[in-house]
Short mmCIF file of C-alpha atoms in Angstrom, two decimals:
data_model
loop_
_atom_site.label_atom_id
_atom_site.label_comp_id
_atom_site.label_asym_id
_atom_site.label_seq_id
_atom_site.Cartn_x
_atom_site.Cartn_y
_atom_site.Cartn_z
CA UNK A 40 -0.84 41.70 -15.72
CA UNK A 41 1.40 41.92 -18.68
CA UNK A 42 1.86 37.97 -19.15
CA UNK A 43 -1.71 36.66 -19.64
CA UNK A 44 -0.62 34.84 -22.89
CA UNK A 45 2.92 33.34 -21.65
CA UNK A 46 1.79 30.42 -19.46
CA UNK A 47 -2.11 28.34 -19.81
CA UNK A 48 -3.82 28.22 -16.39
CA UNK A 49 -6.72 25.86 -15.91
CA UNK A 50 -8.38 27.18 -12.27
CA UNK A 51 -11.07 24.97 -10.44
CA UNK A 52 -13.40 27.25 -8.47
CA UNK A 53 -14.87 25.08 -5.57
CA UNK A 54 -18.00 26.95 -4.51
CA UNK A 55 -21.86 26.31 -3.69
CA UNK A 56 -22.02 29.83 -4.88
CA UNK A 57 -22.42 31.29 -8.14
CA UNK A 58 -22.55 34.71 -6.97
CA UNK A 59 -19.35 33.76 -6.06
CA UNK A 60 -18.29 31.65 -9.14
CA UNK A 61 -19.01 34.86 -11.32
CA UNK A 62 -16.86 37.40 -9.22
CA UNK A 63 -13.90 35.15 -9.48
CA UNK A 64 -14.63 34.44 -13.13
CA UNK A 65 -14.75 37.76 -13.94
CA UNK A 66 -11.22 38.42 -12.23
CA UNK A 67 -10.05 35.48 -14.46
CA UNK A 68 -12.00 36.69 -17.75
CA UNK A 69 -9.34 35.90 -21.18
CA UNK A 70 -6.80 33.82 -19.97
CA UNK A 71 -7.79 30.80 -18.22
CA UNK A 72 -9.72 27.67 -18.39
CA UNK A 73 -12.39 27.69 -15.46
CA UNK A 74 -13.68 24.03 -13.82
CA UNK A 75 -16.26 24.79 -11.15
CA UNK A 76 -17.77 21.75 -8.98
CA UNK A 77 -20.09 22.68 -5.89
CA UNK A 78 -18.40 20.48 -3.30
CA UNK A 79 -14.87 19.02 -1.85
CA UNK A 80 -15.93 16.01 -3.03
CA UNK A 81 -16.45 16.13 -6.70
CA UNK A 82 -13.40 18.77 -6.36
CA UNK A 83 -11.32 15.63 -5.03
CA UNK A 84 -12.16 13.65 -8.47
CA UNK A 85 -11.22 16.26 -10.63
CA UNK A 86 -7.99 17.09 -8.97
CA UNK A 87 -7.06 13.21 -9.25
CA UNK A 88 -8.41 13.35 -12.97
CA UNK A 89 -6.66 16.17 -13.96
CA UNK A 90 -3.88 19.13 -13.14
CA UNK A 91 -4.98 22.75 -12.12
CA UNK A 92 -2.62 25.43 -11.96
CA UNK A 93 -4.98 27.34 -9.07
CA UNK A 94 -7.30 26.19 -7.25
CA UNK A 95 -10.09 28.40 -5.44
CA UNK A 96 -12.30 27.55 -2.93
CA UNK A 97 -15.01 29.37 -1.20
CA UNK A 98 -16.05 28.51 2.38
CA UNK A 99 -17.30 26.88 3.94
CA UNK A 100 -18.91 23.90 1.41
CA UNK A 101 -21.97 21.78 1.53
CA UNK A 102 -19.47 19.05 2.49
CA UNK A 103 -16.92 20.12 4.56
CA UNK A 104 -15.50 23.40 5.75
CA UNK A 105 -13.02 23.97 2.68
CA UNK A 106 -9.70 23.63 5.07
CA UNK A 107 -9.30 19.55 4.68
CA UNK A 108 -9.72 19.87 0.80
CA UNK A 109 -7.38 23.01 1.15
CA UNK A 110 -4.45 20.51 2.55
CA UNK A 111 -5.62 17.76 0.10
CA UNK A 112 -4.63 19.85 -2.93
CA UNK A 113 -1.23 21.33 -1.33
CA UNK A 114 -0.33 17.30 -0.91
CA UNK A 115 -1.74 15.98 -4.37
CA UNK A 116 -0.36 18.59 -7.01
CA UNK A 117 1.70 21.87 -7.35
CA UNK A 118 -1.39 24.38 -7.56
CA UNK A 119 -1.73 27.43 -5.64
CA UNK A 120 -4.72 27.80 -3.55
CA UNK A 121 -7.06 30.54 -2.46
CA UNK A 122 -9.36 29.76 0.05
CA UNK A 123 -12.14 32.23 0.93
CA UNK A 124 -13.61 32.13 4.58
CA UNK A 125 -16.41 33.64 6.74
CA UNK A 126 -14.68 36.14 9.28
CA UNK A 127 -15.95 34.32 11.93
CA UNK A 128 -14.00 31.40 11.52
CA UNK A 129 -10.58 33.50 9.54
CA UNK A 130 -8.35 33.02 12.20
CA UNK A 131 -9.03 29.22 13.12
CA UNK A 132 -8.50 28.48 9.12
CA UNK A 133 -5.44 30.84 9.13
CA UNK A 134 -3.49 29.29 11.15
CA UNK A 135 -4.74 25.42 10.18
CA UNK A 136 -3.70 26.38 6.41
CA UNK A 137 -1.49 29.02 6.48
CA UNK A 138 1.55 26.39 6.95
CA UNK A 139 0.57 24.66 3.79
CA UNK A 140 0.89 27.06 1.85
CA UNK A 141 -2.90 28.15 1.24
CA UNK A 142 -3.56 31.56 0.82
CA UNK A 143 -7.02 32.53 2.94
CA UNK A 144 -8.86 36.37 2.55
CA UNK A 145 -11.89 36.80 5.16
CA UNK A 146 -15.31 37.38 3.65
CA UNK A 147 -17.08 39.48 3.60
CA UNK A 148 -13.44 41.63 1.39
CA UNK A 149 -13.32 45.25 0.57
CA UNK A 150 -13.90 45.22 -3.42
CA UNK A 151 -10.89 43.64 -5.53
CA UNK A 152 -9.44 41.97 -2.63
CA UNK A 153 -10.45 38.75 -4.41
CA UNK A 154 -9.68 39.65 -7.48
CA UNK A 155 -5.89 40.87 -6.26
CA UNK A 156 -5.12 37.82 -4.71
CA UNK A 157 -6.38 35.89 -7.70
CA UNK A 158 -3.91 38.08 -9.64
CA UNK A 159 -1.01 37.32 -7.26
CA UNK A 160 -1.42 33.65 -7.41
CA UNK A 161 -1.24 33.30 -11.19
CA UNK A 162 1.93 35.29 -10.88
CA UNK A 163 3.13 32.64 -8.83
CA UNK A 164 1.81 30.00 -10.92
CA UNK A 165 4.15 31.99 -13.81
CA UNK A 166 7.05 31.95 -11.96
CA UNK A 167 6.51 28.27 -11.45
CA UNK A 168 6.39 27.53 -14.79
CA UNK A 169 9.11 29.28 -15.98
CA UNK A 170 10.97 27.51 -12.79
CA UNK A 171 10.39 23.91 -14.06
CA UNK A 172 10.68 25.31 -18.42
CA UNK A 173 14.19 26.18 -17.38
CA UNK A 174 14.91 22.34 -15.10
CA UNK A 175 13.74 20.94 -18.29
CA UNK A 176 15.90 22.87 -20.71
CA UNK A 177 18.68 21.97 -18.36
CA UNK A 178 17.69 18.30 -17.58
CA UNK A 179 17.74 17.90 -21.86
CA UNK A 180 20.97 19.45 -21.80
CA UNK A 181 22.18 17.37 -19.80
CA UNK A 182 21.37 14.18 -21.76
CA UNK A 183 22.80 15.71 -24.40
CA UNK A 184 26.11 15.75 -22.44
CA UNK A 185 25.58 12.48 -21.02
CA UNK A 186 25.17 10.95 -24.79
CA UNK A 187 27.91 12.87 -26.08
CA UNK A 188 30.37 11.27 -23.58
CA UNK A 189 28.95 7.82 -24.24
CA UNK A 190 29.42 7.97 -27.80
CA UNK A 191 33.03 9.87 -27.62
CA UNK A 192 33.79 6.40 -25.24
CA UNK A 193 32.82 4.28 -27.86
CA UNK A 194 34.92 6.27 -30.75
CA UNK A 195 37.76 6.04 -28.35
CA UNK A 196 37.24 1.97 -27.60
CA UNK A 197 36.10 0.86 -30.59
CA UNK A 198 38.13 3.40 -33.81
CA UNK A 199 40.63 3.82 -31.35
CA UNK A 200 40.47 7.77 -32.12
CA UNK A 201 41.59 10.58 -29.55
CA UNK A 202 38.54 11.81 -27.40
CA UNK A 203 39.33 15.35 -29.07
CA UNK A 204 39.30 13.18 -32.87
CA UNK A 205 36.13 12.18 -31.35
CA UNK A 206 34.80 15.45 -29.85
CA UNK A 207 35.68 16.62 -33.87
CA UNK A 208 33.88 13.83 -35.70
CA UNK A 209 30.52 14.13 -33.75
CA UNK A 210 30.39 17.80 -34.09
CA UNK A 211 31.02 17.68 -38.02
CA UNK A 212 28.28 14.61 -38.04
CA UNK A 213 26.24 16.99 -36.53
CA UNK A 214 27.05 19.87 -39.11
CA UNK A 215 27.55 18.02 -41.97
CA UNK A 216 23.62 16.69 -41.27
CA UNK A 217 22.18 19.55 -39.31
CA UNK A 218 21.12 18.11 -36.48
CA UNK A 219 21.93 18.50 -32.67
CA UNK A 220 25.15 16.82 -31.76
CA UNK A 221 23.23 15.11 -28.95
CA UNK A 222 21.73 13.39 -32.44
CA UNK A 223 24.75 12.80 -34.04
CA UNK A 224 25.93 11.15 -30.73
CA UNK A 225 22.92 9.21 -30.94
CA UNK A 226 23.30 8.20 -33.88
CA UNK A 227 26.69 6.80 -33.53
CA UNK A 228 25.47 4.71 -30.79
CA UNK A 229 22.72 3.27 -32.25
CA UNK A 230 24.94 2.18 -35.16
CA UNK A 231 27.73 0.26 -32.53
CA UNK A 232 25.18 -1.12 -31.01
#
């Protein structure tokens, strides 16, 4: 994986097993910050508490089964989740997750199978992230825009200037002081105001 340092993951490894908990640690050695709890319910807390990027959960738990907390994260937050189940029971928590959006691999897995699908959800988690950096860059953008045409309104109502005199004066404000001209806009509104 050649973007380990772009993005911060913080996993929560729900498990009664830490046979378990050290396989998937290992997959996740030098790039992530690892929660472990030992059952769906302490897991609940700290999903409410806190945001995790993954979420992994070995099968079946001293509580529950793993499927119900499986749907619980899908509805509470935006992390991917593994869920690791007995063969016995796969295809009954296949096709109760699957539509959720929970990825399940049958246990006993050939070697790495774990690890691989580890790998593949924090490349979703990446894409994620650079999904909602880029709405945000855009979102700020458009502020700027929206602040900008306020304060070119208020040039034009109150000096009575041209919206391209205006368009002018806010961008030299903005030179002239080198700041954004979403500033400069700012700043002309806070000083009508």
């Amino acid at each position: 994986m050649s973007k380990r340092d772009d993005f911060y993951h913080s996993i929560l490894i729900v498990s009664a097993s830490e046979q378990f908990d050290l396989l998937v640690k290992k997959s996740l050695a030098g790039f992530t910050t690892i929660d472990i709890r030992k059952s769906a319910s302490m897991a609940r807390r700290c999903i409410l508490e806190r945001y995790y990027d993954i979420v992994v959960i070995n099968s079946p738990l001293p509580d529950e089964t793993g499927e119900d907390f499986a749907i619980f994260v899908t509805e509470k937050c935006n992390a991917s989740v593994l869920m690791v189940t007995p063969q016995d029971v796969y295809e009954d928590a296949l096709s109760r997750v699957t539509d959720f959006g929970v990825l399940i691999v049958p246990k006993p897995s050939p070697r790495g199978r774990i690890d691989k699908a580890i790998r593949y959800l924090v490349a979703v988690q990446d894409k994620i992230h650079t999904v909602e950096r880029k709405a945000q860059a855009a979102e700020e953008k458009l502020e700027e825009m929206r602040t900008v045409s306020k304060a070119k309104f208020i040039l034009v109502e109150k000096k009575h200037m041209t919206e391209d005199e205006a368009h002018r004066l806010i961008g030299k404000m903005a030179m002239d002081n080198g700041i954004s001209r979403g500033r400069a806009a700012r700043m002309i509104l806070d000083e009508e105001e």
